[in-house]
Short mmCIF file of C-alpha atoms and ligand atoms in Angstrom, two decimals:
data_model
loop_
_atom_site.label_atom_id
_atom_site.label_comp_id
_atom_site.label_asym_id
_atom_site.label_seq_id
_atom_site.Cartn_x
_atom_site.Cartn_y
_atom_site.Cartn_z
CA MET A 21 -19.32 -27.00 12.90
CA GLU A 22 -16.82 -25.04 14.63
CA GLU A 23 -17.76 -21.10 15.22
CA ALA A 24 -16.70 -18.83 12.75
CA LYS A 25 -13.66 -16.70 13.18
CA LYS A 26 -14.87 -12.96 12.68
CA GLY A 27 -12.23 -11.66 10.76
CA LEU A 28 -10.05 -14.66 10.50
CA GLU A 29 -8.69 -13.41 13.59
CA ASN A 30 -5.11 -15.30 14.25
CA ILE A 31 -6.14 -18.06 12.39
CA ILE A 32 -3.20 -19.97 10.34
CA ALA A 33 -4.20 -19.87 6.52
CA LEU A 34 -0.91 -21.19 4.92
CA GLU A 35 2.47 -21.38 5.39
CA THR A 36 5.14 -18.46 3.67
CA SER A 37 8.59 -18.08 3.26
CA ILE A 38 8.37 -14.65 1.83
CA SER A 39 7.92 -12.47 5.40
CA SER A 40 7.11 -13.20 8.95
CA ILE A 41 6.06 -10.60 11.52
CA ASP A 42 6.36 -10.87 15.62
CA GLY A 43 3.46 -8.72 16.53
CA VAL A 44 4.58 -9.30 20.49
CA LYS A 45 8.19 -7.56 20.18
CA GLY A 46 7.32 -5.59 16.58
CA VAL A 47 9.60 -7.38 14.59
CA LEU A 48 9.24 -7.38 10.65
CA LYS A 49 11.49 -9.61 8.43
CA TYR A 50 11.60 -10.02 4.72
CA ARG A 51 13.08 -14.07 4.10
CA GLY A 52 14.75 -14.24 7.13
CA ILE A 53 16.09 -10.36 7.03
CA LEU A 54 14.89 -7.50 9.20
CA VAL A 55 13.38 -4.76 7.73
CA ASN A 56 15.89 -2.53 9.28
CA ASP A 57 18.48 -4.00 7.74
CA LEU A 58 17.29 -3.54 3.89
CA LEU A 59 16.65 0.27 4.20
CA ASP A 60 20.01 0.82 3.15
CA MET A 61 19.94 -1.00 -0.55
CA PRO A 62 18.12 0.33 -3.67
CA TYR A 63 14.18 -0.74 -4.20
CA ASP A 64 15.19 -2.74 -6.74
CA ALA A 65 17.39 -5.18 -4.79
CA VAL A 66 14.23 -5.45 -2.01
CA SER A 67 11.80 -6.35 -5.04
CA TYR A 68 14.43 -8.53 -5.97
CA LEU A 69 14.86 -10.45 -2.80
CA LEU A 70 11.05 -11.04 -2.64
CA ILE A 71 10.17 -12.10 -5.94
CA ARG A 72 13.43 -14.21 -6.39
CA GLY A 73 13.62 -15.22 -2.64
CA LYS A 74 17.64 -13.75 -2.05
CA LEU A 75 19.12 -10.78 -2.37
CA PRO A 76 20.99 -10.39 -5.30
CA ASP A 77 24.69 -10.50 -6.20
CA LYS A 78 26.14 -7.24 -7.59
CA ASN A 79 25.68 -8.58 -11.16
CA GLU A 80 21.95 -9.58 -10.63
CA LEU A 81 21.39 -6.46 -9.33
CA ALA A 82 22.91 -4.36 -12.12
CA ALA A 83 20.87 -6.55 -14.39
CA TYR A 84 17.71 -6.48 -12.78
CA SER A 85 17.92 -2.47 -12.23
CA ALA A 86 18.62 -2.48 -16.21
CA LEU A 87 15.45 -4.59 -16.86
CA LEU A 88 13.12 -2.49 -14.68
CA LYS A 89 14.30 0.48 -16.31
CA GLU A 90 14.11 -0.94 -20.31
CA ARG A 91 10.65 -2.09 -19.12
CA ARG A 92 9.38 1.69 -17.27
CA PRO A 93 7.83 3.66 -20.47
CA ALA A 94 4.40 2.54 -20.03
CA GLY A 95 3.49 3.09 -24.11
CA GLU A 96 1.18 5.44 -25.91
CA ASN A 97 -2.21 2.97 -25.86
CA VAL A 98 -1.97 2.66 -21.59
CA LEU A 99 -1.16 6.77 -21.63
CA ASN A 100 -4.65 7.04 -23.81
CA VAL A 101 -6.82 4.78 -21.50
CA LEU A 102 -5.52 6.87 -19.06
CA ARG A 103 -6.55 10.05 -20.53
CA THR A 104 -9.74 8.42 -21.09
CA CYS A 105 -10.42 8.24 -16.81
CA ASN A 106 -12.29 10.34 -15.02
CA PHE A 107 -10.36 12.63 -13.44
CA ASN A 108 -12.06 13.02 -10.34
CA ILE A 109 -11.13 9.37 -9.34
CA GLU A 110 -8.59 8.06 -6.88
CA ALA A 111 -5.12 6.64 -8.74
CA MET A 112 -5.76 3.43 -7.36
CA ASP A 113 -8.79 3.18 -9.92
CA ALA A 114 -6.64 4.57 -12.80
CA LEU A 115 -4.27 1.87 -12.15
CA ARG A 116 -6.55 -1.15 -11.39
CA THR A 117 -7.98 0.02 -15.01
CA ALA A 118 -4.52 0.53 -16.51
CA ILE A 119 -3.45 -3.01 -15.89
CA SER A 120 -6.40 -4.42 -16.67
CA TYR A 121 -5.57 -3.01 -20.33
CA MET A 122 -1.78 -3.98 -20.36
CA SER A 123 -2.86 -7.64 -19.45
CA HIS A 124 -5.19 -7.63 -22.63
CA CYS A 125 -1.94 -6.79 -24.75
CA ASP A 126 0.46 -9.67 -23.05
CA PRO A 127 0.02 -12.66 -25.44
CA ASP A 128 1.21 -14.92 -22.34
CA LEU A 129 -1.59 -13.69 -20.54
CA SER A 130 -2.99 -17.05 -19.33
CA ASP A 131 0.89 -18.56 -18.83
CA ASN A 132 1.46 -19.19 -15.58
CA SER A 133 4.60 -20.55 -15.55
CA GLU A 134 7.54 -19.31 -13.49
CA GLU A 135 9.43 -17.74 -16.98
CA ALA A 136 5.97 -15.97 -18.08
CA ASN A 137 5.96 -14.69 -14.71
CA LEU A 138 8.80 -13.48 -13.87
CA ARG A 139 8.49 -11.30 -17.44
CA LYS A 140 5.30 -10.03 -15.95
CA ALA A 141 6.71 -9.12 -12.56
CA ALA A 142 9.08 -6.72 -14.20
CA ASN A 143 6.87 -5.33 -16.68
CA LEU A 144 4.38 -4.54 -13.55
CA VAL A 145 7.00 -3.42 -10.89
CA ALA A 146 8.50 -1.24 -13.82
CA LYS A 147 5.22 0.39 -14.88
CA PHE A 148 3.36 0.91 -11.68
CA PRO A 149 5.03 4.29 -10.77
CA THR A 150 4.93 5.51 -14.44
CA ILE A 151 1.29 4.69 -14.44
CA ILE A 152 0.51 6.50 -11.49
CA ALA A 153 2.78 9.59 -12.38
CA ALA A 154 1.39 9.72 -15.60
CA PHE A 155 -2.42 9.58 -14.49
CA SER A 156 -1.85 12.55 -12.03
CA ARG A 157 -0.35 14.87 -14.71
CA ILE A 158 -3.01 13.82 -16.96
CA ALA A 159 -5.56 14.73 -14.39
CA ILE A 160 -4.07 18.01 -14.18
CA GLY A 161 -4.02 19.05 -17.92
CA LYS A 162 -0.29 18.18 -17.97
CA GLU A 163 1.75 16.06 -20.17
CA PRO A 164 3.27 12.63 -18.78
CA VAL A 165 6.79 12.66 -18.28
CA PRO A 166 8.86 9.77 -19.97
CA PRO A 167 11.33 8.25 -16.77
CA ASN A 168 14.48 8.72 -16.89
CA PRO A 169 16.74 5.77 -16.69
CA ALA A 170 19.52 7.39 -15.02
CA LEU A 171 17.31 7.78 -11.86
CA SER A 172 16.85 4.94 -9.22
CA HIS A 173 13.33 3.59 -8.69
CA GLY A 174 12.17 6.43 -5.91
CA ALA A 175 14.14 9.40 -7.77
CA ASN A 176 12.24 8.16 -11.14
CA PHE A 177 8.67 8.46 -10.13
CA LEU A 178 9.16 11.77 -8.27
CA TYR A 179 10.70 13.26 -11.40
CA MET A 180 7.96 11.25 -13.51
CA LEU A 181 5.12 13.02 -11.20
CA ARG A 182 6.82 16.80 -10.70
CA GLY A 183 8.76 17.43 -14.11
CA SER A 184 11.80 18.19 -12.09
CA LYS A 185 14.68 16.04 -9.93
CA PRO A 186 13.61 15.50 -6.41
CA THR A 187 16.56 16.22 -3.49
CA GLU A 188 19.01 13.89 -2.83
CA LEU A 189 16.98 13.25 0.03
CA GLU A 190 13.56 13.09 -0.80
CA ALA A 191 14.72 10.35 -3.39
CA GLU A 192 16.39 8.50 -0.70
CA ILE A 193 13.46 8.79 1.10
CA MET A 194 10.78 7.61 -1.42
CA GLU A 195 13.28 4.03 -2.11
CA LYS A 196 12.73 3.69 1.81
CA ASP A 197 9.39 3.91 1.53
CA PHE A 198 8.94 1.54 -1.48
CA ILE A 199 10.77 -1.11 0.93
CA LEU A 200 8.84 -0.51 4.13
CA SER A 201 5.72 -0.68 1.65
CA ALA A 202 7.07 -3.75 -0.12
CA GLU A 203 5.96 -6.76 1.98
CA HIS A 204 3.50 -7.24 5.44
CA GLU A 205 3.11 -11.63 5.62
CA LEU A 206 -0.63 -11.92 5.22
CA ASN A 207 -2.13 -8.61 4.97
CA ALA A 208 -6.05 -8.43 3.28
CA SER A 209 -4.26 -7.47 -0.40
CA SER A 210 -1.74 -10.04 -0.35
CA PHE A 211 -4.09 -12.86 0.74
CA ALA A 212 -6.88 -11.87 -1.59
CA SER A 213 -4.01 -11.79 -4.37
CA ARG A 214 -3.66 -15.63 -3.39
CA ILE A 215 -6.85 -16.37 -3.45
CA THR A 216 -7.29 -15.18 -6.99
CA ALA A 217 -3.79 -17.09 -8.13
CA SER A 218 -4.99 -19.95 -6.46
CA THR A 219 -8.16 -20.73 -8.71
CA LEU A 220 -5.28 -20.54 -11.28
CA SER A 221 -6.44 -17.45 -12.83
CA ASP A 222 -3.50 -15.18 -14.38
CA LEU A 223 -0.84 -12.94 -12.58
CA TYR A 224 -2.83 -9.84 -13.67
CA SER A 225 -5.70 -10.94 -12.55
CA ALA A 226 -4.32 -11.63 -9.05
CA ILE A 227 -2.51 -8.21 -8.61
CA ILE A 228 -5.72 -6.36 -9.46
CA THR A 229 -7.42 -8.10 -6.82
CA GLY A 230 -4.64 -7.03 -4.77
CA ILE A 231 -5.34 -3.28 -6.20
CA CYS A 232 -8.88 -3.60 -5.13
CA THR A 233 -8.29 -4.86 -1.71
CA LEU A 234 -5.73 -2.70 -1.00
CA LYS A 235 -7.67 0.37 -1.88
CA GLY A 236 -9.85 0.29 1.22
CA PRO A 237 -9.85 2.80 4.17
CA LEU A 238 -8.98 -0.27 6.59
CA HIS A 239 -6.26 -1.06 4.37
CA GLY A 240 -4.09 1.00 2.65
CA GLY A 241 -6.78 3.46 1.47
CA ALA A 242 -5.93 4.70 5.49
CA ARG A 243 -2.85 6.39 3.99
CA MET A 244 -4.69 9.02 2.43
CA ALA A 245 -7.29 9.23 4.92
CA VAL A 246 -4.74 10.14 7.32
CA MET A 247 -3.23 12.93 4.85
CA ASP A 248 -6.86 14.36 4.65
CA MET A 249 -6.97 14.47 8.72
CA ILE A 250 -3.80 16.29 9.18
CA ASP A 251 -5.16 19.04 6.39
CA GLU A 252 -8.33 19.43 8.80
CA ILE A 253 -6.42 20.32 11.74
CA ALA A 254 -5.80 23.60 11.35
CA VAL A 255 -2.68 24.11 13.78
CA PRO A 256 -0.73 21.27 16.04
CA GLU A 257 -1.97 22.44 19.20
CA ASP A 258 -5.76 21.64 18.41
CA SER A 259 -4.68 17.82 17.59
CA GLU A 260 -6.31 16.38 20.82
CA ALA A 261 -9.37 18.35 20.69
CA TYR A 262 -9.46 16.56 17.40
CA VAL A 263 -9.18 13.12 18.82
CA LEU A 264 -11.69 13.50 21.71
CA GLU A 265 -14.34 14.76 19.48
CA LYS A 266 -13.95 11.44 16.57
CA MET A 267 -13.68 9.06 19.89
CA ALA A 268 -16.67 11.29 21.13
CA ASN A 269 -18.81 10.73 17.89
CA ASN A 270 -17.48 6.58 17.95
CA GLU A 271 -15.41 7.42 14.51
CA LYS A 272 -12.33 5.98 14.22
CA ILE A 273 -8.83 7.81 14.16
CA MET A 274 -7.06 6.30 10.77
CA GLY A 275 -3.42 5.27 10.66
CA PHE A 276 -4.02 3.74 14.19
CA GLY A 277 -4.52 0.44 15.37
CA HIS A 278 -3.22 -3.01 13.90
CA ARG A 279 -4.39 -6.44 13.74
CA VAL A 280 -1.29 -8.14 14.39
CA TYR A 281 1.12 -5.69 16.20
CA LEU A 282 0.38 -5.72 19.99
CA THR A 283 3.08 -3.32 20.68
CA GLN A 284 4.83 -0.58 18.20
CA ASP A 285 4.55 -1.59 14.08
CA PRO A 286 8.57 -1.57 13.45
CA ARG A 287 7.85 0.57 10.44
CA THR A 288 6.40 3.30 12.47
CA GLY A 289 9.48 4.68 14.13
CA ILE A 290 11.43 4.44 10.68
CA PHE A 291 8.39 6.41 8.93
CA LYS A 292 8.25 9.18 11.83
CA LYS A 293 11.97 9.83 11.55
CA LEU A 294 11.81 10.06 7.86
CA ALA A 295 9.21 12.72 8.51
CA LYS A 296 10.95 14.59 11.06
CA GLU A 297 14.24 14.68 8.56
CA LEU A 298 11.62 15.69 5.56
CA ALA A 299 9.97 18.52 8.16
CA GLU A 300 13.30 19.63 9.09
CA SER A 301 14.29 20.00 5.43
CA ARG A 302 11.77 22.24 4.61
CA GLY A 303 11.99 24.06 7.52
CA ASN A 304 7.87 23.14 8.19
CA MET A 305 7.41 21.42 11.34
CA LYS A 306 3.46 21.67 11.37
CA TRP A 307 2.62 18.51 10.14
CA TYR A 308 4.83 16.75 11.69
CA GLU A 309 4.03 18.14 15.18
CA THR A 310 0.44 17.65 14.24
CA GLY A 311 1.03 13.97 13.81
CA GLU A 312 3.24 14.02 17.24
CA ASN A 313 0.08 15.42 18.80
CA ILE A 314 -2.16 13.14 17.83
CA GLU A 315 0.19 10.17 18.49
CA ASN A 316 0.41 11.24 21.58
CA ALA A 317 -3.58 12.11 22.57
CA ILE A 318 -4.33 8.98 21.52
CA PHE A 319 -2.22 6.87 23.38
CA LYS A 320 -3.18 8.66 26.49
CA VAL A 321 -7.09 8.92 25.83
CA PHE A 322 -6.74 4.90 25.15
CA THR A 323 -4.50 4.36 28.19
CA GLU A 324 -6.53 6.05 30.22
CA LYS A 325 -9.73 4.75 28.80
CA THR A 326 -9.24 0.78 28.05
CA HIS A 327 -5.53 0.28 29.91
CA LYS A 328 -4.81 -0.59 25.81
CA PRO A 329 -2.63 1.73 24.29
CA ILE A 330 -3.48 1.64 20.46
CA TYR A 331 -0.32 2.36 18.25
CA PRO A 332 0.15 4.40 15.05
CA ASN A 333 0.32 2.06 11.79
CA VAL A 334 2.35 1.91 8.65
CA ASP A 335 0.02 4.26 7.47
CA PHE A 336 0.51 7.38 9.87
CA TYR A 337 3.70 8.64 9.25
CA SER A 338 4.10 7.35 5.75
CA GLY A 339 1.02 9.86 4.95
CA ILE A 340 2.52 12.68 6.65
CA VAL A 341 5.70 11.86 4.85
CA TYR A 342 4.04 11.88 1.26
CA LYS A 343 2.66 15.32 2.42
CA TYR A 344 6.10 16.59 2.86
CA LEU A 345 7.21 14.88 -0.47
CA ASP A 346 4.20 16.88 -2.36
CA ILE A 347 2.43 13.70 -2.91
CA PRO A 348 -1.09 14.48 -3.80
CA PRO A 349 -3.73 12.70 -1.44
CA ARG A 350 -5.55 10.95 -3.99
CA LEU A 351 -2.08 9.18 -5.14
CA ALA A 352 -1.06 7.93 -1.56
CA THR A 353 -2.47 4.65 -1.48
CA ALA A 354 -1.45 3.75 -5.51
CA VAL A 355 2.25 4.75 -4.32
CA PHE A 356 1.78 2.41 -1.73
CA ALA A 357 0.85 -0.43 -4.49
CA ILE A 358 4.67 1.08 -5.95
CA GLY A 359 6.08 -0.71 -3.12
CA ARG A 360 3.70 -3.35 -2.39
CA ILE A 361 3.73 -4.79 -5.90
CA SER A 362 6.69 -6.96 -5.53
CA GLY A 363 5.01 -8.32 -2.12
CA TRP A 364 1.88 -9.51 -4.16
CA ILE A 365 4.06 -10.80 -6.87
CA ALA A 366 6.15 -12.80 -4.63
CA HIS A 367 2.95 -14.27 -2.78
CA CYS A 368 1.48 -15.33 -6.13
CA MET A 369 4.25 -16.63 -7.51
CA GLU A 370 4.68 -18.75 -3.89
CA GLN A 371 1.10 -19.98 -4.56
CA TYR A 372 1.59 -21.23 -7.79
CA SER A 373 4.48 -22.94 -7.28
CA ASP A 374 2.73 -25.59 -4.50
CA ASN A 375 -1.15 -24.34 -5.27
CA ARG A 376 -4.30 -25.52 -3.30
CA VAL A 377 -7.54 -23.92 -4.28
CA ILE A 378 -8.13 -21.69 -1.53
CA ARG A 379 -11.75 -22.32 -0.19
CA PRO A 380 -12.60 -22.40 3.73
CA ARG A 381 -16.31 -23.31 4.66
CA ALA A 382 -18.89 -20.87 6.20
CA LYS A 383 -21.52 -21.82 8.69
CA TYR A 384 -25.04 -21.27 7.79
CA VAL A 385 -26.96 -19.16 10.25
CA LYS A 386 -30.56 -18.04 9.21
CA ALA A 387 -30.80 -14.66 7.75
CA GLY A 388 -33.29 -11.41 9.49
CA GLN A 389 -36.35 -10.70 7.26
CA PRO A 390 -35.81 -7.76 4.78
CA PRO A 391 -37.85 -5.01 5.39
CA GLU A 392 -40.93 -5.23 3.22
CA ASN A 393 -41.52 -3.03 -0.37
CA GLU A 394 -37.87 -2.23 0.28
CA PRO A 395 -37.50 -0.90 -3.44
CA LEU A 396 -34.36 -2.42 -5.09
CA LEU A 397 -32.84 0.98 -6.15
CA SER A 398 -32.99 4.14 -4.36
CA PRO A 399 -34.59 6.70 -7.27
CA LYS A 400 -32.08 9.58 -5.69
CA LYS A 401 -29.04 7.49 -7.16
CA LYS A 402 -28.45 7.92 -10.93
CA ILE A 403 -25.36 5.57 -12.74
CA VAL A 404 -23.75 7.96 -15.39
CA VAL A 405 -22.18 5.92 -18.08
N1 ACO B 17 -9.22 4.18 16.06
C1 ACO B 17 -10.08 4.01 16.74
N2 ACO B 17 -10.17 3.26 17.72
C2 ACO B 17 -10.00 1.81 17.49
C3 ACO B 17 -8.69 1.96 15.79
C4 ACO B 17 -8.94 3.13 15.53
N3 ACO B 17 -8.19 3.98 14.46
N4 ACO B 17 -8.15 1.22 15.72
C5 ACO B 17 -8.89 -0.01 16.84
N5 ACO B 17 -9.94 0.44 17.29
C6 ACO B 17 -10.32 0.21 18.41
C7 ACO B 17 -11.85 -0.43 18.30
O1 ACO B 17 -12.79 0.76 18.10
C8 ACO B 17 -12.21 -1.63 19.28
O2 ACO B 17 -12.34 -1.09 19.96
P1 ACO B 17 -13.91 -1.95 20.77
O3 ACO B 17 -12.94 -3.43 21.11
O4 ACO B 17 -14.33 -1.00 22.12
O5 ACO B 17 -14.84 -2.33 19.46
C9 ACO B 17 -10.98 -2.52 19.12
O6 ACO B 17 -10.00 -0.85 19.17
C10 ACO B 17 -10.13 -3.30 18.48
O7 ACO B 17 -10.57 -2.80 16.86
P2 ACO B 17 -11.09 -3.45 15.87
O8 ACO B 17 -11.46 -2.36 14.71
O9 ACO B 17 -11.50 -4.35 16.43
O10 ACO B 17 -9.53 -4.21 15.19
P3 ACO B 17 -9.08 -5.52 14.31
O11 ACO B 17 -7.71 -6.33 14.47
O12 ACO B 17 -10.61 -5.77 13.58
O13 ACO B 17 -8.68 -4.21 12.97
C11 ACO B 17 -7.64 -2.15 11.71
C12 ACO B 17 -7.44 -3.73 12.54
C13 ACO B 17 -8.64 -2.52 10.39
C14 ACO B 17 -6.32 -1.60 11.56
C15 ACO B 17 -8.28 -1.06 13.06
O14 ACO B 17 -7.35 -0.73 13.94
C16 ACO B 17 -8.63 0.49 12.07
O15 ACO B 17 -9.64 0.02 11.82
N6 ACO B 17 -7.67 1.08 12.34
C17 ACO B 17 -7.90 2.11 11.06
C18 ACO B 17 -7.88 1.96 10.05
C19 ACO B 17 -6.33 1.89 9.35
O16 ACO B 17 -5.61 2.76 9.89
N7 ACO B 17 -6.10 1.07 8.73
C20 ACO B 17 -4.67 0.52 8.28
C21 ACO B 17 -4.14 -0.48 8.93
S1 ACO B 17 -2.85 -0.79 8.39
C22 ACO B 17 -2.51 -1.39 7.01
O17 ACO B 17 -3.38 -2.29 6.52
C23 ACO B 17 -1.38 -1.19 5.61
#
């Protein structure tokens, strides 16, 4: 039997027409179109592109946007489920619970036909922002704000979160964030969703798998960690010392490094520019400068130590953008998911359309002996239900 490839590095697991990455040149395309060329479109058009396989014409876009707007309200039962959540949790945990509850109410839960899945897809894309904004407000003792059908996907999310309309610049940047976060080839959460779909489990279950996988700090959870890191650094001038201390303690710097890109992630420069625009518009450069100083310090330290620089990934400057948009850190990964839901759905539908169960092999190796008399549960830890 062959040797296992730890982390499945560079393994081609399947074929896809949804997106492609050139990790050497730093190029990302959605359905053959450079992501940079999609940024001036509404998120709805990019969602349609990913899920339906082509850009919508004017009428198709109007119909899809109208459908999403109609599906935005979460419904009182879902809001009541959110009201029963533990409010110390991350929004990702509440999102997982709400989507699971939503699935109970769908009469076509187990119908994996394309028609049923397109209907579920619109429901999921439309309701993710409503659920996340509602959870955020309920958790701080406020009432959820109903969606506003006059606003774009991005503007409406910020409106439901804050209870007031965002500026034009904020709304535009929120849309761009959703577009840049929407899809990224066989990232861990999309692969995990596809594995669930490949067993012919339903779309909701596959999406919940994606949510659970995106949450981890080595994947989308890094965005929240970046926001916390920026807060830990009192002034931009302290950034280099912060990086050196982390490295001395063998800790990873969140928002840096990537499995596929050997150069700059093409989304990073765009997010950096958006962070700068927001910083200037608010007359507060501190978080942006802290980010830039961390980036420069890591580049310097890695180039000197290993002759191999590491670059910021998509989570770094997006985390700083979220700070300028007043998005609470515990919402960060869930806001990432608002964009990524379209990519997950596209992957699941591609999997259903030409399915074979995903079932690789493992090489058996004899385990080491566990220590003797190890208690099954630590007596100090209590699970409170
Ligand atoms: N900080 C410090 N060192 C790092 C970092 C980092 N952020 N990333 C990689 N390295 C170092 C590793 O310590 C390792 O060094 P070594 O060879 O001396 O042991 C080397 O670079 C290779 O790193 P791996 O962790 O083996 O790379 P892998 O491809 O397995 O992981 C990952 C990629 C998970 C993104 C990694 O770079 C990381 O943990 N980054 C921080 C978390 C993060 O930002 N995740 C978001 C990724 S983007 C996304 O998922 C949306």
